Structure formats: C-alpha cells, structure tokens
Amino acid sequence: MLLSLGQGVPGAWALFAPRFFYDGFPLPALAWVTKFPPYNEHLVRDLGALSLGLATVLLMAAVSPERRLVRAAAFGGLAFTVPHLIFHTAHLGRFGTVDVVGQLISQVAPIAVSGMVLVLSRKSHRPSAAKRMHSKEE
C-alpha cells in the first residue's frame, strides 16, 4: 500500500497539474524537478500517467496479495526505481545537502521495501519437515 501511495500521489500530481509538479515537487521550497530544464508538459504528464499505472498494480498487489502478483508488482517497482536512483545519483551535484539526503531517502526506501517484499514472498523449494516425514511413511 505504501509503495502504491509513493507512486500514486506524485503520479496524480504530475498528470493533473504538470506545471505545478514541475515547479514544486516534492515541496515548493525544494523544487527538485526544476533543476532539469526545460519544462515539457507532455513529458511530465506521461510520467504522471505511467506512475499512476504502476501505482495501480502496486495497489492491486496490496489488496489481493497473491504471491505472483505481489512479486510482479515488486519487480515492476524495481524496474522504475533502480534506474531512477542511478540517474539521480549521477546528478546530485545540482543539489544542496538537504536535497541530496531527501532524494536518496525517497529513492532508496522504495527499493528497500520492494526488495523486502521479494525476500518475504519467496517460495521455499524445500519441502517442509512434515511433508518429508509424511512422504517417507508412504
């Protein structure tokens, strides 16, 4: 659910108020996106729509936690967040210390959560002790 909100809120903001998103994300005093000019309404709206699409899949996985859906959603989240983190770490020189820390936290957190989801949703390939004993008795 948290991953869905993390994609959905900025996604809706970018889709429905692209100029305001560009000028004020994550907060007007920080305005991280303005450090990468020029403003492009089409690109910002597309980012918003794609983020909402990912948020929808993440929300479905949270509401209906079927193992394959949860894992697919987590991998989908990683497919966005890992390249996003790589890009931003290569461009941190544009930002002050507070912004760098904020960006790293906001970008590493969803990667850590997705990784944790993948680890916790792993299917054990070893049969449990009870199943092994039962099959020996037969």
PDB file of C-alpha atoms in Angstrom:
ATOM      1  CA  MET A   1       0.000   0.000   0.000  1.00  0.00           C
ATOM      2  CA  LEU A   2       2.844   2.379   0.891  1.00  0.00           C
ATOM      3  CA  LEU A   3       4.569   1.760  -2.444  1.00  0.00           C
ATOM      4  CA  SER A   4       1.305   2.486  -4.248  1.00  0.00           C
ATOM      5  CA  LEU A   5       0.917   5.813  -2.454  1.00  0.00           C
ATOM      6  CA  GLY A   6       4.553   6.664  -3.160  1.00  0.00           C
ATOM      7  CA  GLN A   7       3.868   6.306  -6.889  1.00  0.00           C
ATOM      8  CA  GLY A   8       0.240   7.414  -6.965  1.00  0.00           C
ATOM      9  CA  VAL A   9       0.425  10.772  -5.217  1.00  0.00           C
ATOM     10  CA  PRO A  10       3.229  12.270  -7.332  1.00  0.00           C
ATOM     11  CA  GLY A  11       1.799  10.491 -10.379  1.00  0.00           C
ATOM     12  CA  ALA A  12      -1.607  12.130  -9.999  1.00  0.00           C
ATOM     13  CA  TRP A  13       0.067  15.454  -9.269  1.00  0.00           C
ATOM     14  CA  ALA A  14       2.203  15.241 -12.440  1.00  0.00           C
ATOM     15  CA  LEU A  15      -0.718  14.108 -14.601  1.00  0.00           C
ATOM     16  CA  PHE A  16      -3.314  16.629 -13.453  1.00  0.00           C
ATOM     17  CA  ALA A  17      -1.112  19.634 -12.579  1.00  0.00           C
ATOM     18  CA  PRO A  18       2.075  19.174 -14.604  1.00  0.00           C
ATOM     19  CA  ARG A  19       3.376  22.748 -14.308  1.00  0.00           C
ATOM     20  CA  PHE A  20       2.749  22.829 -10.560  1.00  0.00           C
ATOM     21  CA  PHE A  21       4.507  19.444 -10.262  1.00  0.00           C
ATOM     22  CA  TYR A  22       7.486  20.697 -12.272  1.00  0.00           C
ATOM     23  CA  ASP A  23       7.739  23.904 -10.245  1.00  0.00           C
ATOM     24  CA  GLY A  24       7.093  22.419  -6.818  1.00  0.00           C
ATOM     25  CA  PHE A  25       7.981  18.748  -6.431  1.00  0.00           C
ATOM     26  CA  PRO A  26       8.465  17.498  -3.733  1.00  0.00           C
ATOM     27  CA  LEU A  27       7.822  20.822  -1.963  1.00  0.00           C
ATOM     28  CA  PRO A  28       7.815  24.341  -3.440  1.00  0.00           C
ATOM     29  CA  ALA A  29      10.875  25.292  -1.367  1.00  0.00           C
ATOM     30  CA  LEU A  30      12.835  22.339  -2.778  1.00  0.00           C
ATOM     31  CA  ALA A  31      11.627  22.167  -6.417  1.00  0.00           C
ATOM     32  CA  TRP A  32      13.855  19.269  -7.480  1.00  0.00           C
ATOM     33  CA  VAL A  33      12.403  18.871 -10.987  1.00  0.00           C
ATOM     34  CA  THR A  34      13.187  22.470 -11.973  1.00  0.00           C
ATOM     35  CA  LYS A  35      16.880  21.554 -11.761  1.00  0.00           C
ATOM     36  CA  PHE A  36      16.385  19.634 -15.033  1.00  0.00           C
ATOM     37  CA  PRO A  37      15.024  22.198 -17.520  1.00  0.00           C
ATOM     38  CA  PRO A  38      13.305  22.795 -19.798  1.00  0.00           C
ATOM     39  CA  TYR A  39       9.719  22.192 -18.719  1.00  0.00           C
ATOM     40  CA  ASN A  40       7.909  19.777 -21.032  1.00  0.00           C
ATOM     41  CA  GLU A  41       4.192  19.340 -20.303  1.00  0.00           C
ATOM     42  CA  HIS A  42       3.910  16.205 -22.420  1.00  0.00           C
ATOM     43  CA  LEU A  43       6.793  14.502 -20.654  1.00  0.00           C
ATOM     44  CA  VAL A  44       5.557  15.435 -17.168  1.00  0.00           C
ATOM     45  CA  ARG A  45       2.003  14.235 -17.924  1.00  0.00           C
ATOM     46  CA  ASP A  46       3.373  10.975 -19.363  1.00  0.00           C
ATOM     47  CA  LEU A  47       5.427  10.440 -16.208  1.00  0.00           C
ATOM     48  CA  GLY A  48       2.300  11.018 -14.141  1.00  0.00           C
ATOM     49  CA  ALA A  49       0.241   8.563 -16.181  1.00  0.00           C
ATOM     50  CA  LEU A  50       2.953   5.896 -16.032  1.00  0.00           C
ATOM     51  CA  SER A  51       3.360   6.415 -12.291  1.00  0.00           C
ATOM     52  CA  LEU A  52      -0.397   6.000 -11.811  1.00  0.00           C
ATOM     53  CA  GLY A  53      -0.266   2.787 -13.848  1.00  0.00           C
ATOM     54  CA  LEU A  54       2.466   1.405 -11.606  1.00  0.00           C
ATOM     55  CA  ALA A  55       0.586   2.611  -8.517  1.00  0.00           C
ATOM     56  CA  THR A  56      -2.496   0.694  -9.698  1.00  0.00           C
ATOM     57  CA  VAL A  57      -0.551  -2.561  -9.999  1.00  0.00           C
ATOM     58  CA  LEU A  58       1.078  -1.991  -6.593  1.00  0.00           C
ATOM     59  CA  LEU A  59      -2.338  -1.285  -5.043  1.00  0.00           C
ATOM     60  CA  MET A  60      -3.848  -4.430  -6.578  1.00  0.00           C
ATOM     61  CA  ALA A  61      -0.971  -6.469  -5.138  1.00  0.00           C
ATOM     62  CA  ALA A  62      -1.586  -4.934  -1.701  1.00  0.00           C
ATOM     63  CA  VAL A  63      -5.354  -5.545  -1.838  1.00  0.00           C
ATOM     64  CA  SER A  64      -5.126  -9.057  -3.355  1.00  0.00           C
ATOM     65  CA  PRO A  65      -1.780 -10.362  -2.100  1.00  0.00           C
ATOM     66  CA  GLU A  66      -1.497 -13.363  -4.414  1.00  0.00           C
ATOM     67  CA  ARG A  67       2.176 -14.326  -4.467  1.00  0.00           C
ATOM     68  CA  ARG A  68       2.783 -13.990  -8.215  1.00  0.00           C
ATOM     69  CA  LEU A  69       1.026 -10.606  -8.403  1.00  0.00           C
ATOM     70  CA  VAL A  70       2.938  -9.310  -5.371  1.00  0.00           C
ATOM     71  CA  ARG A  71       6.258 -10.391  -6.876  1.00  0.00           C
ATOM     72  CA  ALA A  72       5.411  -8.985 -10.313  1.00  0.00           C
ATOM     73  CA  ALA A  73       4.444  -5.661  -8.726  1.00  0.00           C
ATOM     74  CA  ALA A  74       7.649  -5.561  -6.676  1.00  0.00           C
ATOM     75  CA  PHE A  75       9.770  -6.316  -9.748  1.00  0.00           C
ATOM     76  CA  GLY A  76       7.831  -3.672 -11.700  1.00  0.00           C
ATOM     77  CA  GLY A  77       8.523  -1.162  -8.957  1.00  0.00           C
ATOM     78  CA  LEU A  78      12.220  -2.020  -9.069  1.00  0.00           C
ATOM     79  CA  ALA A  79      12.253  -1.635 -12.854  1.00  0.00           C
ATOM     80  CA  PHE A  80      11.332   2.019 -12.296  1.00  0.00           C
ATOM     81  CA  THR A  81      13.070   2.881  -9.031  1.00  0.00           C
ATOM     82  CA  VAL A  82      16.523   1.398  -9.652  1.00  0.00           C
ATOM     83  CA  PRO A  83      17.197   3.325 -12.914  1.00  0.00           C
ATOM     84  CA  HIS A  84      15.642   6.407 -11.289  1.00  0.00           C
ATOM     85  CA  LEU A  85      18.095   6.156  -8.390  1.00  0.00           C
ATOM     86  CA  ILE A  86      21.027   5.610 -10.771  1.00  0.00           C
ATOM     87  CA  PHE A  87      20.137   8.731 -12.749  1.00  0.00           C
ATOM     88  CA  HIS A  88      19.771  10.879  -9.661  1.00  0.00           C
ATOM     89  CA  THR A  89      22.975   9.686  -8.004  1.00  0.00           C
ATOM     90  CA  ALA A  90      24.810  10.740 -11.166  1.00  0.00           C
ATOM     91  CA  HIS A  91      23.301  14.249 -10.918  1.00  0.00           C
ATOM     92  CA  LEU A  92      23.457  15.040  -7.193  1.00  0.00           C
ATOM     93  CA  GLY A  93      25.878  17.918  -7.820  1.00  0.00           C
ATOM     94  CA  ARG A  94      22.919  20.132  -8.742  1.00  0.00           C
ATOM     95  CA  PHE A  95      21.559  19.949  -5.205  1.00  0.00           C
ATOM     96  CA  GLY A  96      22.381  21.056  -1.687  1.00  0.00           C
ATOM     97  CA  THR A  97      22.940  18.611   1.169  1.00  0.00           C
ATOM     98  CA  VAL A  98      19.329  18.593   2.413  1.00  0.00           C
ATOM     99  CA  ASP A  99      18.072  17.870  -1.100  1.00  0.00           C
ATOM    100  CA  VAL A 100      20.651  15.120  -1.644  1.00  0.00           C
ATOM    101  CA  VAL A 101      19.673  13.405   1.605  1.00  0.00           C
ATOM    102  CA  GLY A 102      15.959  13.770   0.824  1.00  0.00           C
ATOM    103  CA  GLN A 103      16.382  12.369  -2.671  1.00  0.00           C
ATOM    104  CA  LEU A 104      18.449   9.419  -1.545  1.00  0.00           C
ATOM    105  CA  ILE A 105      15.992   8.517   1.212  1.00  0.00           C
ATOM    106  CA  SER A 106      12.972   8.898  -1.071  1.00  0.00           C
ATOM    107  CA  GLN A 107      14.579   6.783  -3.783  1.00  0.00           C
ATOM    108  CA  VAL A 108      16.287   4.086  -1.717  1.00  0.00           C
ATOM    109  CA  ALA A 109      13.253   3.448   0.531  1.00  0.00           C
ATOM    110  CA  PRO A 110      11.002   2.004  -2.211  1.00  0.00           C
ATOM    111  CA  ILE A 111      13.890  -0.142  -3.440  1.00  0.00           C
ATOM    112  CA  ALA A 112      14.416  -1.491   0.071  1.00  0.00           C
ATOM    113  CA  VAL A 113      10.683  -2.138   0.538  1.00  0.00           C
ATOM    114  CA  SER A 114      10.392  -3.882  -2.845  1.00  0.00           C
ATOM    115  CA  GLY A 115      13.445  -5.989  -2.037  1.00  0.00           C
ATOM    116  CA  MET A 116      11.972  -6.923   1.322  1.00  0.00           C
ATOM    117  CA  VAL A 117       8.689  -7.890  -0.347  1.00  0.00           C
ATOM    118  CA  LEU A 118      10.572 -10.122  -2.774  1.00  0.00           C
ATOM    119  CA  VAL A 119      12.531 -11.806   0.013  1.00  0.00           C
ATOM    120  CA  LEU A 120       9.434 -12.335   2.146  1.00  0.00           C
ATOM    121  CA  SER A 121       7.411 -13.646  -0.793  1.00  0.00           C
ATOM    122  CA  ARG A 122       9.989 -16.211  -1.883  1.00  0.00           C
ATOM    123  CA  LYS A 123       8.584 -19.658  -2.230  1.00  0.00           C
ATOM    124  CA  SER A 124      10.624 -22.270  -0.457  1.00  0.00           C
ATOM    125  CA  HIS A 125      11.696 -25.021  -2.819  1.00  0.00           C
ATOM    126  CA  ARG A 126      12.491 -27.361   0.046  1.00  0.00           C
ATOM    127  CA  PRO A 127       9.545 -29.376   1.349  1.00  0.00           C
ATOM    128  CA  SER A 128       8.747 -28.805   4.992  1.00  0.00           C
ATOM    129  CA  ALA A 129       9.843 -31.393   7.564  1.00  0.00           C
ATOM    130  CA  ALA A 130       6.227 -32.539   7.995  1.00  0.00           C
ATOM    131  CA  LYS A 131       5.837 -33.154   4.245  1.00  0.00           C
ATOM    132  CA  ARG A 132       9.164 -35.028   4.089  1.00  0.00           C
ATOM    133  CA  MET A 133       8.135 -37.267   7.020  1.00  0.00           C
ATOM    134  CA  HIS A 134       4.711 -37.905   5.517  1.00  0.00           C
ATOM    135  CA  SER A 135       6.174 -38.929   2.155  1.00  0.00           C
ATOM    136  CA  LYS A 136       8.640 -41.306   3.892  1.00  0.00           C
ATOM    137  CA  GLU A 137       5.785 -43.046   5.687  1.00  0.00           C
ATOM    138  CA  GLU A 138       4.001 -43.836   2.428  1.00  0.00           C
TER     139      GLU A 138
END
